[in-house]
Amino acid sequence: MFRKCDSLTTAPELPAVKLATQCYAFMFSQCENLTTAPELPATDLAELCYADMFNLCKKLETAPALPATTLAPSCYDSMFQDCQKLKKMPGLNAKNLKKSCYQDMFLNCYNLETAGELPATELAEYCYAGMFTTCSKLQQAPALPARELKLGCYYQMFKNCSKLTE
């Protein structure tokens, strides 16, 4: 909808609480001057609903709260990929994950300093795969409370996190 709108600095309101498949996918992708994201009040997500939503929004400094408790496959896939000014991830509330739900969510967010809590105890295949890849300022990994793992659930989750000490 707004892909490559370089003059866009603030996003419009997005009040929907129940989403459909791919409804916001790539919506603000490559809006290089977007500094403010809208509130995202949805609690019931659909497959790929937020995929690549803010991909390459290089000036986005703050991620919106993500209150969803019901996830879907690939719902947050690459949502903030290449958001180079993003320093802190939003809180994530879901405890029961779906396949690839957080895959590559913060890929190449070079300035991400803080990884918030990851409270999920029910994992899915590739749920966290590549989530923090190349977050080179990240120093501490979040607690990973799950006791039963699934195929590829943590695959390359912290790849190239060169400052990770804990």
PDB file of C-alpha atoms in Angstrom:
ATOM      1  CA  MET A   1       0.000   0.000   0.000  1.00  0.00           C
ATOM      2  CA  PHE A   2       2.733   2.516   0.949  1.00  0.00           C
ATOM      3  CA  ARG A   3       5.779   0.581  -0.239  1.00  0.00           C
ATOM      4  CA  LYS A   4       8.669   2.859  -1.245  1.00  0.00           C
ATOM      5  CA  CYS A   5       6.864   6.033  -0.122  1.00  0.00           C
ATOM      6  CA  ASP A   6      10.083   7.835   0.777  1.00  0.00           C
ATOM      7  CA  SER A   7       8.350  11.039   1.927  1.00  0.00           C
ATOM      8  CA  LEU A   8       6.194   9.208   4.482  1.00  0.00           C
ATOM      9  CA  THR A   9       7.473   9.900   8.020  1.00  0.00           C
ATOM     10  CA  THR A  10       4.429   8.899  10.099  1.00  0.00           C
ATOM     11  CA  ALA A  11       2.148   5.962   9.448  1.00  0.00           C
ATOM     12  CA  PRO A  12      -1.661   6.195   9.525  1.00  0.00           C
ATOM     13  CA  GLU A  13      -3.739   4.516  12.248  1.00  0.00           C
ATOM     14  CA  LEU A  14      -4.332   0.779  11.849  1.00  0.00           C
ATOM     15  CA  PRO A  15      -7.101  -0.029  14.373  1.00  0.00           C
ATOM     16  CA  ALA A  16      -7.922  -3.583  13.221  1.00  0.00           C
ATOM     17  CA  VAL A  17      -7.899  -6.200  15.996  1.00  0.00           C
ATOM     18  CA  LYS A  18      -8.486  -9.307  13.863  1.00  0.00           C
ATOM     19  CA  LEU A  19      -6.268  -9.682  10.810  1.00  0.00           C
ATOM     20  CA  ALA A  20      -6.410 -11.593   7.525  1.00  0.00           C
ATOM     21  CA  THR A  21      -3.664 -13.402   5.641  1.00  0.00           C
ATOM     22  CA  GLN A  22      -0.988 -10.966   4.361  1.00  0.00           C
ATOM     23  CA  CYS A  23      -3.193  -7.954   5.179  1.00  0.00           C
ATOM     24  CA  TYR A  24      -0.298  -5.669   6.204  1.00  0.00           C
ATOM     25  CA  ALA A  25       2.544  -7.529   4.485  1.00  0.00           C
ATOM     26  CA  PHE A  26       5.098  -5.098   2.966  1.00  0.00           C
ATOM     27  CA  MET A  27       2.770  -2.188   3.827  1.00  0.00           C
ATOM     28  CA  PHE A  28       5.571   0.267   4.705  1.00  0.00           C
ATOM     29  CA  SER A  29       8.472  -1.662   3.211  1.00  0.00           C
ATOM     30  CA  GLN A  30      11.258   0.611   1.970  1.00  0.00           C
ATOM     31  CA  CYS A  31       9.676   3.760   3.441  1.00  0.00           C
ATOM     32  CA  GLU A  32      13.163   4.939   4.279  1.00  0.00           C
ATOM     33  CA  ASN A  33      12.078   8.105   6.130  1.00  0.00           C
ATOM     34  CA  LEU A  34       9.366   6.533   8.280  1.00  0.00           C
ATOM     35  CA  THR A  35      10.233   7.394  11.886  1.00  0.00           C
ATOM     36  CA  THR A  36       6.976   6.528  13.648  1.00  0.00           C
ATOM     37  CA  ALA A  37       5.061   3.277  13.432  1.00  0.00           C
ATOM     38  CA  PRO A  38       1.319   3.025  14.102  1.00  0.00           C
ATOM     39  CA  GLU A  39      -0.187   1.224  17.070  1.00  0.00           C
ATOM     40  CA  LEU A  40      -0.912  -2.401  16.213  1.00  0.00           C
ATOM     41  CA  PRO A  41      -3.697  -3.477  18.603  1.00  0.00           C
ATOM     42  CA  ALA A  42      -4.467  -6.821  16.936  1.00  0.00           C
ATOM     43  CA  THR A  43      -4.547  -9.808  19.240  1.00  0.00           C
ATOM     44  CA  ASP A  44      -5.645 -12.423  16.694  1.00  0.00           C
ATOM     45  CA  LEU A  45      -3.122 -12.700  13.852  1.00  0.00           C
ATOM     46  CA  ALA A  46      -3.210 -14.442  10.476  1.00  0.00           C
ATOM     47  CA  GLU A  47      -0.535 -16.033   8.319  1.00  0.00           C
ATOM     48  CA  LEU A  48       2.042 -13.495   7.058  1.00  0.00           C
ATOM     49  CA  CYS A  49      -0.129 -10.603   8.314  1.00  0.00           C
ATOM     50  CA  TYR A  50       2.829  -8.423   9.378  1.00  0.00           C
ATOM     51  CA  ALA A  51       5.504 -10.016   7.170  1.00  0.00           C
ATOM     52  CA  ASP A  52       8.081  -7.440   5.998  1.00  0.00           C
ATOM     53  CA  MET A  53       5.764  -4.652   7.166  1.00  0.00           C
ATOM     54  CA  PHE A  54       8.611  -2.261   8.087  1.00  0.00           C
ATOM     55  CA  ASN A  55      11.396  -3.897   6.072  1.00  0.00           C
ATOM     56  CA  LEU A  56      14.071  -1.315   5.170  1.00  0.00           C
ATOM     57  CA  CYS A  57      12.483   1.479   7.205  1.00  0.00           C
ATOM     58  CA  LYS A  58      15.965   2.714   7.991  1.00  0.00           C
ATOM     59  CA  LYS A  59      14.891   5.624  10.225  1.00  0.00           C
ATOM     60  CA  LEU A  60      12.324   3.758  12.335  1.00  0.00           C
ATOM     61  CA  GLU A  61      13.566   4.133  15.911  1.00  0.00           C
ATOM     62  CA  THR A  62      10.736   2.620  17.936  1.00  0.00           C
ATOM     63  CA  ALA A  63       8.809  -0.557  17.280  1.00  0.00           C
ATOM     64  CA  PRO A  64       5.109  -0.554  18.158  1.00  0.00           C
ATOM     65  CA  ALA A  65       3.782  -2.714  21.001  1.00  0.00           C
ATOM     66  CA  LEU A  66       2.769  -6.170  19.804  1.00  0.00           C
ATOM     67  CA  PRO A  67       0.024  -7.379  22.178  1.00  0.00           C
ATOM     68  CA  ALA A  68      -0.981 -10.441  20.139  1.00  0.00           C
ATOM     69  CA  THR A  69      -1.445 -13.657  22.049  1.00  0.00           C
ATOM     70  CA  THR A  70      -2.784 -15.753  19.156  1.00  0.00           C
ATOM     71  CA  LEU A  71      -0.139 -16.120  16.443  1.00  0.00           C
ATOM     72  CA  ALA A  72      -0.177 -17.628  12.969  1.00  0.00           C
ATOM     73  CA  PRO A  73       2.553 -19.107  10.755  1.00  0.00           C
ATOM     74  CA  SER A  74       5.077 -16.465   9.621  1.00  0.00           C
ATOM     75  CA  CYS A  75       2.963 -13.664  11.131  1.00  0.00           C
ATOM     76  CA  TYR A  76       5.974 -11.506  12.111  1.00  0.00           C
ATOM     77  CA  ASP A  77       8.415 -12.859   9.495  1.00  0.00           C
ATOM     78  CA  SER A  78      11.023 -10.163   8.678  1.00  0.00           C
ATOM     79  CA  MET A  79       8.741  -7.480  10.149  1.00  0.00           C
ATOM     80  CA  PHE A  80      11.600  -5.124  11.115  1.00  0.00           C
ATOM     81  CA  GLN A  81      14.320  -6.446   8.829  1.00  0.00           C
ATOM     82  CA  ASP A  82      16.979  -3.804   8.096  1.00  0.00           C
ATOM     83  CA  CYS A  83      15.478  -1.229  10.507  1.00  0.00           C
ATOM     84  CA  GLN A  84      18.917   0.082  11.298  1.00  0.00           C
ATOM     85  CA  LYS A  85      17.917   2.716  13.901  1.00  0.00           C
ATOM     86  CA  LEU A  86      15.789   0.344  15.977  1.00  0.00           C
ATOM     87  CA  LYS A  87      17.393  -0.037  19.423  1.00  0.00           C
ATOM     88  CA  LYS A  88      14.812  -1.977  21.425  1.00  0.00           C
ATOM     89  CA  MET A  89      12.423  -4.733  20.496  1.00  0.00           C
ATOM     90  CA  PRO A  90       8.789  -4.596  21.595  1.00  0.00           C
ATOM     91  CA  GLY A  91       7.430  -6.950  24.222  1.00  0.00           C
ATOM     92  CA  LEU A  92       6.109 -10.236  22.885  1.00  0.00           C
ATOM     93  CA  ASN A  93       3.238 -11.841  24.792  1.00  0.00           C
ATOM     94  CA  ALA A  94       2.509 -15.090  22.982  1.00  0.00           C
ATOM     95  CA  LYS A  95       3.293 -18.315  24.806  1.00  0.00           C
ATOM     96  CA  ASN A  96       2.209 -20.721  22.084  1.00  0.00           C
ATOM     97  CA  LEU A  97       4.151 -20.131  18.865  1.00  0.00           C
ATOM     98  CA  LYS A  98       3.427 -21.118  15.275  1.00  0.00           C
ATOM     99  CA  LYS A  99       5.771 -22.166  12.479  1.00  0.00           C
ATOM    100  CA  SER A 100       8.238 -19.404  11.515  1.00  0.00           C
ATOM    101  CA  CYS A 101       6.233 -16.799  13.463  1.00  0.00           C
ATOM    102  CA  TYR A 102       9.275 -14.700  14.495  1.00  0.00           C
ATOM    103  CA  GLN A 103      11.633 -15.806  11.730  1.00  0.00           C
ATOM    104  CA  ASP A 104      14.110 -13.049  10.729  1.00  0.00           C
ATOM    105  CA  MET A 105      12.011 -10.510  12.650  1.00  0.00           C
ATOM    106  CA  PHE A 106      15.010  -8.265  13.484  1.00  0.00           C
ATOM    107  CA  LEU A 107      17.436  -9.433  10.799  1.00  0.00           C
ATOM    108  CA  ASN A 108      20.136  -6.784  10.214  1.00  0.00           C
ATOM    109  CA  CYS A 109      18.895  -4.448  12.949  1.00  0.00           C
ATOM    110  CA  TYR A 110      22.481  -3.441  13.629  1.00  0.00           C
ATOM    111  CA  ASN A 111      21.669  -1.042  16.468  1.00  0.00           C
ATOM    112  CA  LEU A 112      19.303  -3.305  18.403  1.00  0.00           C
ATOM    113  CA  GLU A 113      20.724  -3.216  21.925  1.00  0.00           C
ATOM    114  CA  THR A 114      17.955  -4.858  23.920  1.00  0.00           C
ATOM    115  CA  ALA A 115      16.161  -8.111  23.298  1.00  0.00           C
ATOM    116  CA  GLY A 116      12.987  -8.223  25.351  1.00  0.00           C
ATOM    117  CA  GLU A 117      11.435 -11.175  27.062  1.00  0.00           C
ATOM    118  CA  LEU A 118      10.534 -14.269  25.041  1.00  0.00           C
ATOM    119  CA  PRO A 119       7.938 -15.941  27.302  1.00  0.00           C
ATOM    120  CA  ALA A 120       6.904 -18.749  24.957  1.00  0.00           C
ATOM    121  CA  THR A 121       6.943 -22.249  26.347  1.00  0.00           C
ATOM    122  CA  GLU A 122       5.251 -23.968  23.382  1.00  0.00           C
ATOM    123  CA  LEU A 123       7.559 -23.672  20.375  1.00  0.00           C
ATOM    124  CA  ALA A 124       7.018 -24.480  16.707  1.00  0.00           C
ATOM    125  CA  GLU A 125       9.286 -25.320  13.789  1.00  0.00           C
ATOM    126  CA  TYR A 126      11.627 -22.426  12.920  1.00  0.00           C
ATOM    127  CA  CYS A 127       9.704 -20.093  15.271  1.00  0.00           C
ATOM    128  CA  TYR A 128      12.793 -18.054  16.250  1.00  0.00           C
ATOM    129  CA  ALA A 129      15.007 -18.889  13.266  1.00  0.00           C
ATOM    130  CA  GLY A 130      17.276 -15.961  12.396  1.00  0.00           C
ATOM    131  CA  MET A 131      15.335 -13.649  14.711  1.00  0.00           C
ATOM    132  CA  PHE A 132      18.368 -11.571  15.776  1.00  0.00           C
ATOM    133  CA  THR A 133      20.793 -12.368  12.943  1.00  0.00           C
ATOM    134  CA  THR A 134      23.387  -9.597  12.570  1.00  0.00           C
ATOM    135  CA  CYS A 135      22.114  -7.585  15.540  1.00  0.00           C
ATOM    136  CA  SER A 136      25.713  -6.660  16.181  1.00  0.00           C
ATOM    137  CA  LYS A 137      25.083  -4.412  19.236  1.00  0.00           C
ATOM    138  CA  LEU A 138      23.043  -7.004  21.111  1.00  0.00           C
ATOM    139  CA  GLN A 139      24.997  -7.983  24.229  1.00  0.00           C
ATOM    140  CA  GLN A 140      22.619 -10.235  26.152  1.00  0.00           C
ATOM    141  CA  ALA A 141      20.390 -13.018  24.906  1.00  0.00           C
ATOM    142  CA  PRO A 142      16.919 -13.292  26.429  1.00  0.00           C
ATOM    143  CA  ALA A 143      15.949 -16.263  28.582  1.00  0.00           C
ATOM    144  CA  LEU A 144      14.626 -19.179  26.553  1.00  0.00           C
ATOM    145  CA  PRO A 145      12.213 -20.968  28.928  1.00  0.00           C
ATOM    146  CA  ALA A 146      10.920 -23.712  26.611  1.00  0.00           C
ATOM    147  CA  ARG A 147      11.663 -27.275  27.715  1.00  0.00           C
ATOM    148  CA  GLU A 148      10.653 -29.034  24.498  1.00  0.00           C
ATOM    149  CA  LEU A 149      12.218 -27.918  21.226  1.00  0.00           C
ATOM    150  CA  LYS A 150      11.003 -28.258  17.642  1.00  0.00           C
ATOM    151  CA  LEU A 151      12.847 -28.587  14.327  1.00  0.00           C
ATOM    152  CA  GLY A 152      14.965 -25.487  13.676  1.00  0.00           C
ATOM    153  CA  CYS A 153      13.263 -23.475  16.433  1.00  0.00           C
ATOM    154  CA  TYR A 154      16.495 -21.618  17.339  1.00  0.00           C
ATOM    155  CA  TYR A 155      18.214 -21.993  13.948  1.00  0.00           C
ATOM    156  CA  GLN A 156      20.718 -19.113  13.479  1.00  0.00           C
ATOM    157  CA  MET A 157      18.819 -17.072  16.045  1.00  0.00           C
ATOM    158  CA  PHE A 158      21.940 -15.134  17.105  1.00  0.00           C
ATOM    159  CA  LYS A 159      24.108 -15.544  14.005  1.00  0.00           C
ATOM    160  CA  ASN A 160      26.655 -12.715  13.676  1.00  0.00           C
ATOM    161  CA  CYS A 161      25.733 -11.143  17.015  1.00  0.00           C
ATOM    162  CA  SER A 162      29.357 -10.243  17.551  1.00  0.00           C
ATOM    163  CA  LYS A 163      28.926  -8.393  20.885  1.00  0.00           C
ATOM    164  CA  LEU A 164      26.833 -11.084  22.554  1.00  0.00           C
ATOM    165  CA  THR A 165      28.445 -11.897  25.905  1.00  0.00           C
ATOM    166  CA  GLU A 166      25.583 -13.604  27.786  1.00  0.00           C
TER     167      GLU A 166
END
